[in-house]
Amino acid sequence: QKEVEQDPGPLSVPEGAIVSLNCTYSNSAFQYFMWYRQYSRKGPELLMYTYSSGNKEDGRFTAQVDKSSKYISLFIRDSQPSDSATYLCAMSFAQGGSEKLVFGKGTKLTVNP
Amino acid sequence: GAVVSQHPSWVICKSGTSVKIECRSLDFQATTMFWYRQFPKQSLMLMATSNEGSKATYEQGVEKDKFLINHASLTLSTLTVTSAHPEDSSFYICSARVRDILFFGSGTQLSVL
């Protein structure tokens, strides 16, 4: 079983739709959970990060973490064509002097006008 | 968020030449920086961890003599692709960590002719 699983998509939605992006993980040691957005030929841009179970909202974006189910989600409300990008989940932990960061493979999203 | 500046954004070179890519943390000090490689439609692949004042740590399968990393100061890490060949053509991205959050540079597209 891979440490982080992310459906690669591609996902295509009409403008204004609610988008749900998800990742599952197997290592309960992960403490920090992040979502990045990557446009073509650009570096990933940090969208959201959280370190606890529950929801965190920022504008049209909501990050959700369920540690008991080892499941994280990113919701995009009122999606726009400019949201078309690849979305990467990432998670990390630091323990006993060692640190580990793992990325999902990314989900390619297209929002159609 | 923290700003990581990467330069150049794209470079074309002849086979056999060397190419240097710079990564700077603009508003914070980074004792550790990371270099990733990304092929089209694939996720990020960690190449090496750059440590200020010491040797870089390379991931398995990455040739340290091919990809020279220098982290001479707390704000600058460089990746030199030596004797580049067409198979080295790829998108290279650097990142730096603030606490457990990674911030990325804008990436460098390397094309070796």
PDB file of C-alpha atoms in Angstrom:
ATOM      1  CA  GLN A   1       0.000   0.000   0.000  1.00  0.00           C
ATOM      2  CA  LYS A   2       1.371   3.407  -0.967  1.00  0.00           C
ATOM      3  CA  GLU A   3       1.791   5.948   1.815  1.00  0.00           C
ATOM      4  CA  VAL A   4      -0.324   8.544   0.015  1.00  0.00           C
ATOM      5  CA  GLU A   5      -2.950   7.763  -2.604  1.00  0.00           C
ATOM      6  CA  GLN A   6      -4.458  10.441  -4.807  1.00  0.00           C
ATOM      7  CA  ASP A   7      -6.776   9.896  -7.750  1.00  0.00           C
ATOM      8  CA  PRO A   8      -4.951  11.380 -10.771  1.00  0.00           C
ATOM      9  CA  GLY A   9      -8.169  12.204 -12.583  1.00  0.00           C
ATOM     10  CA  PRO A  10      -8.408  13.991 -14.914  1.00  0.00           C
ATOM     11  CA  LEU A  11     -11.410  15.781 -13.464  1.00  0.00           C
ATOM     12  CA  SER A  12     -13.501  18.058 -15.670  1.00  0.00           C
ATOM     13  CA  VAL A  13     -16.288  20.237 -14.266  1.00  0.00           C
ATOM     14  CA  PRO A  14     -18.397  23.171 -15.459  1.00  0.00           C
ATOM     15  CA  GLU A  15     -17.735  26.641 -14.125  1.00  0.00           C
ATOM     16  CA  GLY A  16     -19.485  27.223 -10.802  1.00  0.00           C
ATOM     17  CA  ALA A  17     -19.391  23.582  -9.734  1.00  0.00           C
ATOM     18  CA  ILE A  18     -18.200  22.399  -6.364  1.00  0.00           C
ATOM     19  CA  VAL A  19     -15.027  20.361  -6.690  1.00  0.00           C
ATOM     20  CA  SER A  20     -13.923  17.693  -4.256  1.00  0.00           C
ATOM     21  CA  LEU A  21     -10.325  16.485  -4.313  1.00  0.00           C
ATOM     22  CA  ASN A  22      -9.206  13.696  -2.023  1.00  0.00           C
ATOM     23  CA  CYS A  23      -6.204  11.832  -0.676  1.00  0.00           C
ATOM     24  CA  THR A  24      -5.885   8.851   1.597  1.00  0.00           C
ATOM     25  CA  TYR A  25      -2.842   7.895   3.593  1.00  0.00           C
ATOM     26  CA  SER A  26      -1.633   4.936   5.559  1.00  0.00           C
ATOM     27  CA  ASN A  27       0.906   6.368   8.014  1.00  0.00           C
ATOM     28  CA  SER A  28      -0.776   7.651  11.166  1.00  0.00           C
ATOM     29  CA  ALA A  29       2.390   9.584  12.057  1.00  0.00           C
ATOM     30  CA  PHE A  30       1.615  12.307   9.529  1.00  0.00           C
ATOM     31  CA  GLN A  31       0.960  15.549  11.366  1.00  0.00           C
ATOM     32  CA  TYR A  32       0.872  18.304   8.737  1.00  0.00           C
ATOM     33  CA  PHE A  33      -1.391  18.219   5.727  1.00  0.00           C
ATOM     34  CA  MET A  34      -1.029  20.513   2.742  1.00  0.00           C
ATOM     35  CA  TRP A  35      -2.640  21.185  -0.596  1.00  0.00           C
ATOM     36  CA  TYR A  36      -0.689  22.688  -3.462  1.00  0.00           C
ATOM     37  CA  ARG A  37      -1.856  23.978  -6.816  1.00  0.00           C
ATOM     38  CA  GLN A  38       0.446  23.639  -9.778  1.00  0.00           C
ATOM     39  CA  TYR A  39      -0.088  25.317 -13.108  1.00  0.00           C
ATOM     40  CA  SER A  40       1.646  23.910 -16.145  1.00  0.00           C
ATOM     41  CA  ARG A  41       5.381  24.669 -16.189  1.00  0.00           C
ATOM     42  CA  LYS A  42       5.231  26.372 -12.787  1.00  0.00           C
ATOM     43  CA  GLY A  43       6.297  25.423  -9.287  1.00  0.00           C
ATOM     44  CA  PRO A  44       3.606  24.235  -6.845  1.00  0.00           C
ATOM     45  CA  GLU A  45       1.858  26.993  -4.929  1.00  0.00           C
ATOM     46  CA  LEU A  46       0.757  26.369  -1.338  1.00  0.00           C
ATOM     47  CA  LEU A  47      -3.021  26.680  -1.020  1.00  0.00           C
ATOM     48  CA  MET A  48      -3.865  25.347   2.400  1.00  0.00           C
ATOM     49  CA  TYR A  49      -2.196  23.644   5.313  1.00  0.00           C
ATOM     50  CA  THR A  50      -3.493  22.228   8.540  1.00  0.00           C
ATOM     51  CA  TYR A  51      -2.273  20.048  11.345  1.00  0.00           C
ATOM     52  CA  SER A  52      -5.475  18.947  12.999  1.00  0.00           C
ATOM     53  CA  SER A  53      -8.638  17.117  12.159  1.00  0.00           C
ATOM     54  CA  GLY A  54     -11.546  19.248  11.054  1.00  0.00           C
ATOM     55  CA  ASN A  55     -12.149  21.935   8.488  1.00  0.00           C
ATOM     56  CA  LYS A  56     -10.150  24.988   7.531  1.00  0.00           C
ATOM     57  CA  GLU A  57     -11.643  27.552   5.207  1.00  0.00           C
ATOM     58  CA  ASP A  58      -9.976  30.196   3.064  1.00  0.00           C
ATOM     59  CA  GLY A  59     -12.218  31.966   0.599  1.00  0.00           C
ATOM     60  CA  ARG A  60     -13.576  29.438  -1.869  1.00  0.00           C
ATOM     61  CA  PHE A  61     -11.295  26.709  -0.556  1.00  0.00           C
ATOM     62  CA  THR A  62     -11.958  24.362   2.348  1.00  0.00           C
ATOM     63  CA  ALA A  63      -9.459  21.788   3.564  1.00  0.00           C
ATOM     64  CA  GLN A  64     -10.788  18.888   5.558  1.00  0.00           C
ATOM     65  CA  VAL A  65      -8.786  16.365   7.552  1.00  0.00           C
ATOM     66  CA  ASP A  66     -10.146  13.183   9.096  1.00  0.00           C
ATOM     67  CA  LYS A  67      -7.290  11.549  10.967  1.00  0.00           C
ATOM     68  CA  SER A  68      -9.401   8.662  12.166  1.00  0.00           C
ATOM     69  CA  SER A  69     -10.112   7.666   8.561  1.00  0.00           C
ATOM     70  CA  LYS A  70      -6.717   8.842   7.269  1.00  0.00           C
ATOM     71  CA  TYR A  71      -8.487  10.913   4.660  1.00  0.00           C
ATOM     72  CA  ILE A  72      -8.051  14.502   3.553  1.00  0.00           C
ATOM     73  CA  SER A  73     -10.071  16.590   1.142  1.00  0.00           C
ATOM     74  CA  LEU A  74      -9.949  19.920  -0.606  1.00  0.00           C
ATOM     75  CA  PHE A  75     -13.236  21.504  -1.639  1.00  0.00           C
ATOM     76  CA  ILE A  76     -13.416  24.322  -4.159  1.00  0.00           C
ATOM     77  CA  ARG A  77     -16.668  26.263  -4.263  1.00  0.00           C
ATOM     78  CA  ASP A  78     -17.870  28.255  -7.263  1.00  0.00           C
ATOM     79  CA  SER A  79     -15.040  26.861  -9.354  1.00  0.00           C
ATOM     80  CA  GLN A  80     -13.540  29.142 -11.985  1.00  0.00           C
ATOM     81  CA  PRO A  81     -11.625  28.417 -15.198  1.00  0.00           C
ATOM     82  CA  SER A  82      -8.582  29.897 -13.469  1.00  0.00           C
ATOM     83  CA  ASP A  83      -8.768  27.001 -10.988  1.00  0.00           C
ATOM     84  CA  SER A  84      -7.766  24.646 -13.804  1.00  0.00           C
ATOM     85  CA  ALA A  85      -4.493  23.149 -12.612  1.00  0.00           C
ATOM     86  CA  THR A  86      -3.020  20.070 -10.996  1.00  0.00           C
ATOM     87  CA  TYR A  87      -3.692  19.793  -7.275  1.00  0.00           C
ATOM     88  CA  LEU A  88      -1.207  17.957  -5.080  1.00  0.00           C
ATOM     89  CA  CYS A  89      -1.798  16.796  -1.559  1.00  0.00           C
ATOM     90  CA  ALA A  90       1.198  16.499   0.735  1.00  0.00           C
ATOM     91  CA  MET A  91       1.729  15.403   4.275  1.00  0.00           C
ATOM     92  CA  SER A  92       4.610  15.366   6.671  1.00  0.00           C
ATOM     93  CA  PHE A  93       5.797  14.521  10.113  1.00  0.00           C
ATOM     94  CA  ALA A  94       8.860  15.181  12.237  1.00  0.00           C
ATOM     95  CA  GLN A  95       9.889  12.578  14.762  1.00  0.00           C
ATOM     96  CA  GLY A  96      13.081  11.904  16.646  1.00  0.00           C
ATOM     97  CA  GLY A  97      15.103  14.251  14.499  1.00  0.00           C
ATOM     98  CA  SER A  98      13.936  12.752  11.228  1.00  0.00           C
ATOM     99  CA  GLU A  99      11.473  14.393   8.911  1.00  0.00           C
ATOM    100  CA  LYS A 100       9.394  12.977   6.140  1.00  0.00           C
ATOM    101  CA  LEU A 101       7.316  14.655   3.465  1.00  0.00           C
ATOM    102  CA  VAL A 102       5.257  12.696   0.956  1.00  0.00           C
ATOM    103  CA  PHE A 103       3.315  14.010  -2.028  1.00  0.00           C
ATOM    104  CA  GLY A 104       0.334  12.529  -3.776  1.00  0.00           C
ATOM    105  CA  LYS A 105       0.636  12.125  -7.528  1.00  0.00           C
ATOM    106  CA  GLY A 106      -1.678  15.057  -8.180  1.00  0.00           C
ATOM    107  CA  THR A 107      -5.169  15.446  -9.643  1.00  0.00           C
ATOM    108  CA  LYS A 108      -5.537  17.364 -12.885  1.00  0.00           C
ATOM    109  CA  LEU A 109      -8.603  19.612 -12.774  1.00  0.00           C
ATOM    110  CA  THR A 110     -10.197  21.414 -15.705  1.00  0.00           C
ATOM    111  CA  VAL A 111     -12.987  23.934 -15.105  1.00  0.00           C
ATOM    112  CA  ASN A 112     -14.877  24.603 -18.306  1.00  0.00           C
ATOM    113  CA  PRO A 113     -16.410  28.046 -18.892  1.00  0.00           C
TER     114      PRO A 113
ATOM    115  CA  GLY B   1       3.882  32.949   2.719  1.00  0.00           C
ATOM    116  CA  ALA B   2       7.609  32.567   2.293  1.00  0.00           C
ATOM    117  CA  VAL B   3       9.104  33.430  -1.094  1.00  0.00           C
ATOM    118  CA  VAL B   4      11.494  31.156  -2.939  1.00  0.00           C
ATOM    119  CA  SER B   5      13.064  32.573  -6.063  1.00  0.00           C
ATOM    120  CA  GLN B   6      14.422  30.260  -8.759  1.00  0.00           C
ATOM    121  CA  HIS B   7      16.449  31.318 -11.749  1.00  0.00           C
ATOM    122  CA  PRO B   8      16.494  30.869 -14.684  1.00  0.00           C
ATOM    123  CA  SER B   9      12.935  29.900 -15.524  1.00  0.00           C
ATOM    124  CA  TRP B  10      14.028  28.158 -18.695  1.00  0.00           C
ATOM    125  CA  VAL B  11      17.290  27.282 -20.342  1.00  0.00           C
ATOM    126  CA  ILE B  12      18.303  25.642 -23.585  1.00  0.00           C
ATOM    127  CA  CYS B  13      21.778  24.221 -23.885  1.00  0.00           C
ATOM    128  CA  LYS B  14      23.863  22.016 -26.099  1.00  0.00           C
ATOM    129  CA  SER B  15      24.638  18.456 -25.152  1.00  0.00           C
ATOM    130  CA  GLY B  16      27.829  18.224 -23.103  1.00  0.00           C
ATOM    131  CA  THR B  17      27.578  21.631 -21.491  1.00  0.00           C
ATOM    132  CA  SER B  18      26.834  22.362 -17.838  1.00  0.00           C
ATOM    133  CA  VAL B  19      23.895  24.351 -16.541  1.00  0.00           C
ATOM    134  CA  LYS B  20      23.551  26.039 -13.167  1.00  0.00           C
ATOM    135  CA  ILE B  21      20.190  26.703 -11.526  1.00  0.00           C
ATOM    136  CA  GLU B  22      19.899  29.023  -8.532  1.00  0.00           C
ATOM    137  CA  CYS B  23      17.401  28.868  -5.699  1.00  0.00           C
ATOM    138  CA  ARG B  24      17.105  31.682  -3.178  1.00  0.00           C
ATOM    139  CA  SER B  25      14.982  32.159  -0.098  1.00  0.00           C
ATOM    140  CA  LEU B  26      14.076  35.841  -0.208  1.00  0.00           C
ATOM    141  CA  ASP B  27      12.542  36.606   3.158  1.00  0.00           C
ATOM    142  CA  PHE B  28      13.784  33.828   5.391  1.00  0.00           C
ATOM    143  CA  GLN B  29      16.833  31.707   6.026  1.00  0.00           C
ATOM    144  CA  ALA B  30      16.757  28.123   4.848  1.00  0.00           C
ATOM    145  CA  THR B  31      19.234  25.683   6.318  1.00  0.00           C
ATOM    146  CA  THR B  32      17.687  22.997   4.155  1.00  0.00           C
ATOM    147  CA  MET B  33      16.507  23.205   0.573  1.00  0.00           C
ATOM    148  CA  PHE B  34      15.190  20.482  -1.667  1.00  0.00           C
ATOM    149  CA  TRP B  35      15.598  19.825  -5.369  1.00  0.00           C
ATOM    150  CA  TYR B  36      12.888  18.073  -7.333  1.00  0.00           C
ATOM    151  CA  ARG B  37      12.580  16.897 -10.883  1.00  0.00           C
ATOM    152  CA  GLN B  38       9.303  16.602 -12.748  1.00  0.00           C
ATOM    153  CA  PHE B  39       8.597  14.964 -16.080  1.00  0.00           C
ATOM    154  CA  PRO B  40       5.501  15.916 -18.072  1.00  0.00           C
ATOM    155  CA  LYS B  41       2.259  14.766 -16.468  1.00  0.00           C
ATOM    156  CA  GLN B  42       4.127  13.177 -13.580  1.00  0.00           C
ATOM    157  CA  SER B  43       4.471  14.089  -9.949  1.00  0.00           C
ATOM    158  CA  LEU B  44       7.444  15.611  -8.211  1.00  0.00           C
ATOM    159  CA  MET B  45      10.456  13.399  -7.715  1.00  0.00           C
ATOM    160  CA  LEU B  46      12.811  14.359  -4.908  1.00  0.00           C
ATOM    161  CA  MET B  47      16.390  14.375  -6.161  1.00  0.00           C
ATOM    162  CA  ALA B  48      18.354  15.631  -3.201  1.00  0.00           C
ATOM    163  CA  THR B  49      18.311  17.534   0.037  1.00  0.00           C
ATOM    164  CA  SER B  50      20.643  20.487   0.181  1.00  0.00           C
ATOM    165  CA  ASN B  51      22.129  21.322   3.572  1.00  0.00           C
ATOM    166  CA  GLU B  52      23.830  24.633   4.278  1.00  0.00           C
ATOM    167  CA  GLY B  53      27.505  24.154   4.963  1.00  0.00           C
ATOM    168  CA  SER B  54      27.575  20.428   4.332  1.00  0.00           C
ATOM    169  CA  LYS B  55      27.217  17.884   1.586  1.00  0.00           C
ATOM    170  CA  ALA B  56      23.876  17.279  -0.039  1.00  0.00           C
ATOM    171  CA  THR B  57      21.964  14.083   0.541  1.00  0.00           C
ATOM    172  CA  TYR B  58      20.961  12.395  -2.688  1.00  0.00           C
ATOM    173  CA  GLU B  59      18.028  10.086  -3.243  1.00  0.00           C
ATOM    174  CA  GLN B  60      18.629   6.606  -4.502  1.00  0.00           C
ATOM    175  CA  GLY B  61      19.342   6.513  -8.209  1.00  0.00           C
ATOM    176  CA  VAL B  62      20.362  10.161  -8.492  1.00  0.00           C
ATOM    177  CA  GLU B  63      23.959  10.622  -9.657  1.00  0.00           C
ATOM    178  CA  LYS B  64      25.695  13.049  -7.322  1.00  0.00           C
ATOM    179  CA  ASP B  65      28.489  13.680  -9.834  1.00  0.00           C
ATOM    180  CA  LYS B  66      25.920  14.532 -12.455  1.00  0.00           C
ATOM    181  CA  PHE B  67      23.804  16.830 -10.321  1.00  0.00           C
ATOM    182  CA  LEU B  68      26.119  18.966  -8.222  1.00  0.00           C
ATOM    183  CA  ILE B  69      24.495  20.796  -5.352  1.00  0.00           C
ATOM    184  CA  ASN B  70      26.056  23.626  -3.422  1.00  0.00           C
ATOM    185  CA  HIS B  71      24.409  25.315  -0.456  1.00  0.00           C
ATOM    186  CA  ALA B  72      26.924  28.015   0.352  1.00  0.00           C
ATOM    187  CA  SER B  73      24.719  30.306   2.385  1.00  0.00           C
ATOM    188  CA  LEU B  74      21.481  30.294   4.328  1.00  0.00           C
ATOM    189  CA  THR B  75      19.625  31.829   1.410  1.00  0.00           C
ATOM    190  CA  LEU B  76      21.160  30.220  -1.680  1.00  0.00           C
ATOM    191  CA  SER B  77      21.370  26.722  -3.061  1.00  0.00           C
ATOM    192  CA  THR B  78      22.531  25.863  -6.577  1.00  0.00           C
ATOM    193  CA  LEU B  79      22.040  22.813  -8.735  1.00  0.00           C
ATOM    194  CA  THR B  80      24.506  22.264 -11.574  1.00  0.00           C
ATOM    195  CA  VAL B  81      23.650  19.722 -14.218  1.00  0.00           C
ATOM    196  CA  THR B  82      27.054  18.685 -15.522  1.00  0.00           C
ATOM    197  CA  SER B  83      27.700  17.434 -19.046  1.00  0.00           C
ATOM    198  CA  ALA B  84      24.009  17.648 -19.800  1.00  0.00           C
ATOM    199  CA  HIS B  85      22.424  15.207 -22.234  1.00  0.00           C
ATOM    200  CA  PRO B  86      18.987  15.196 -23.846  1.00  0.00           C
ATOM    201  CA  GLU B  87      17.692  12.741 -21.243  1.00  0.00           C
ATOM    202  CA  ASP B  88      18.403  15.388 -18.590  1.00  0.00           C
ATOM    203  CA  SER B  89      15.762  17.597 -20.179  1.00  0.00           C
ATOM    204  CA  SER B  90      13.139  18.090 -17.509  1.00  0.00           C
ATOM    205  CA  PHE B  91      11.474  20.575 -15.186  1.00  0.00           C
ATOM    206  CA  TYR B  92      13.579  21.206 -12.074  1.00  0.00           C
ATOM    207  CA  ILE B  93      12.043  22.771  -8.986  1.00  0.00           C
ATOM    208  CA  CYS B  94      13.629  23.832  -5.730  1.00  0.00           C
ATOM    209  CA  SER B  95      11.907  24.280  -2.407  1.00  0.00           C
ATOM    210  CA  ALA B  96      12.628  25.375   1.112  1.00  0.00           C
ATOM    211  CA  ARG B  97      10.920  24.486   4.341  1.00  0.00           C
ATOM    212  CA  VAL B  98       9.507  26.845   6.923  1.00  0.00           C
ATOM    213  CA  ARG B  99       8.622  24.693   9.912  1.00  0.00           C
ATOM    214  CA  ASP B 100       6.913  21.727   8.234  1.00  0.00           C
ATOM    215  CA  ILE B 101       5.586  23.613   5.228  1.00  0.00           C
ATOM    216  CA  LEU B 102       7.346  23.517   1.862  1.00  0.00           C
ATOM    217  CA  PHE B 103       7.481  26.590  -0.344  1.00  0.00           C
ATOM    218  CA  PHE B 104       8.508  26.124  -3.952  1.00  0.00           C
ATOM    219  CA  GLY B 105      10.383  28.095  -6.535  1.00  0.00           C
ATOM    220  CA  SER B 106       8.801  28.728  -9.921  1.00  0.00           C
ATOM    221  CA  GLY B 107      10.805  25.960 -11.573  1.00  0.00           C
ATOM    222  CA  THR B 108      13.340  25.759 -14.383  1.00  0.00           C
ATOM    223  CA  GLN B 109      12.601  24.072 -17.689  1.00  0.00           C
ATOM    224  CA  LEU B 110      15.824  22.596 -19.024  1.00  0.00           C
ATOM    225  CA  SER B 111      16.017  21.560 -22.650  1.00  0.00           C
ATOM    226  CA  VAL B 112      19.205  19.870 -23.813  1.00  0.00           C
ATOM    227  CA  LEU B 113      19.681  19.750 -27.571  1.00  0.00           C
TER     228      LEU B 113
END
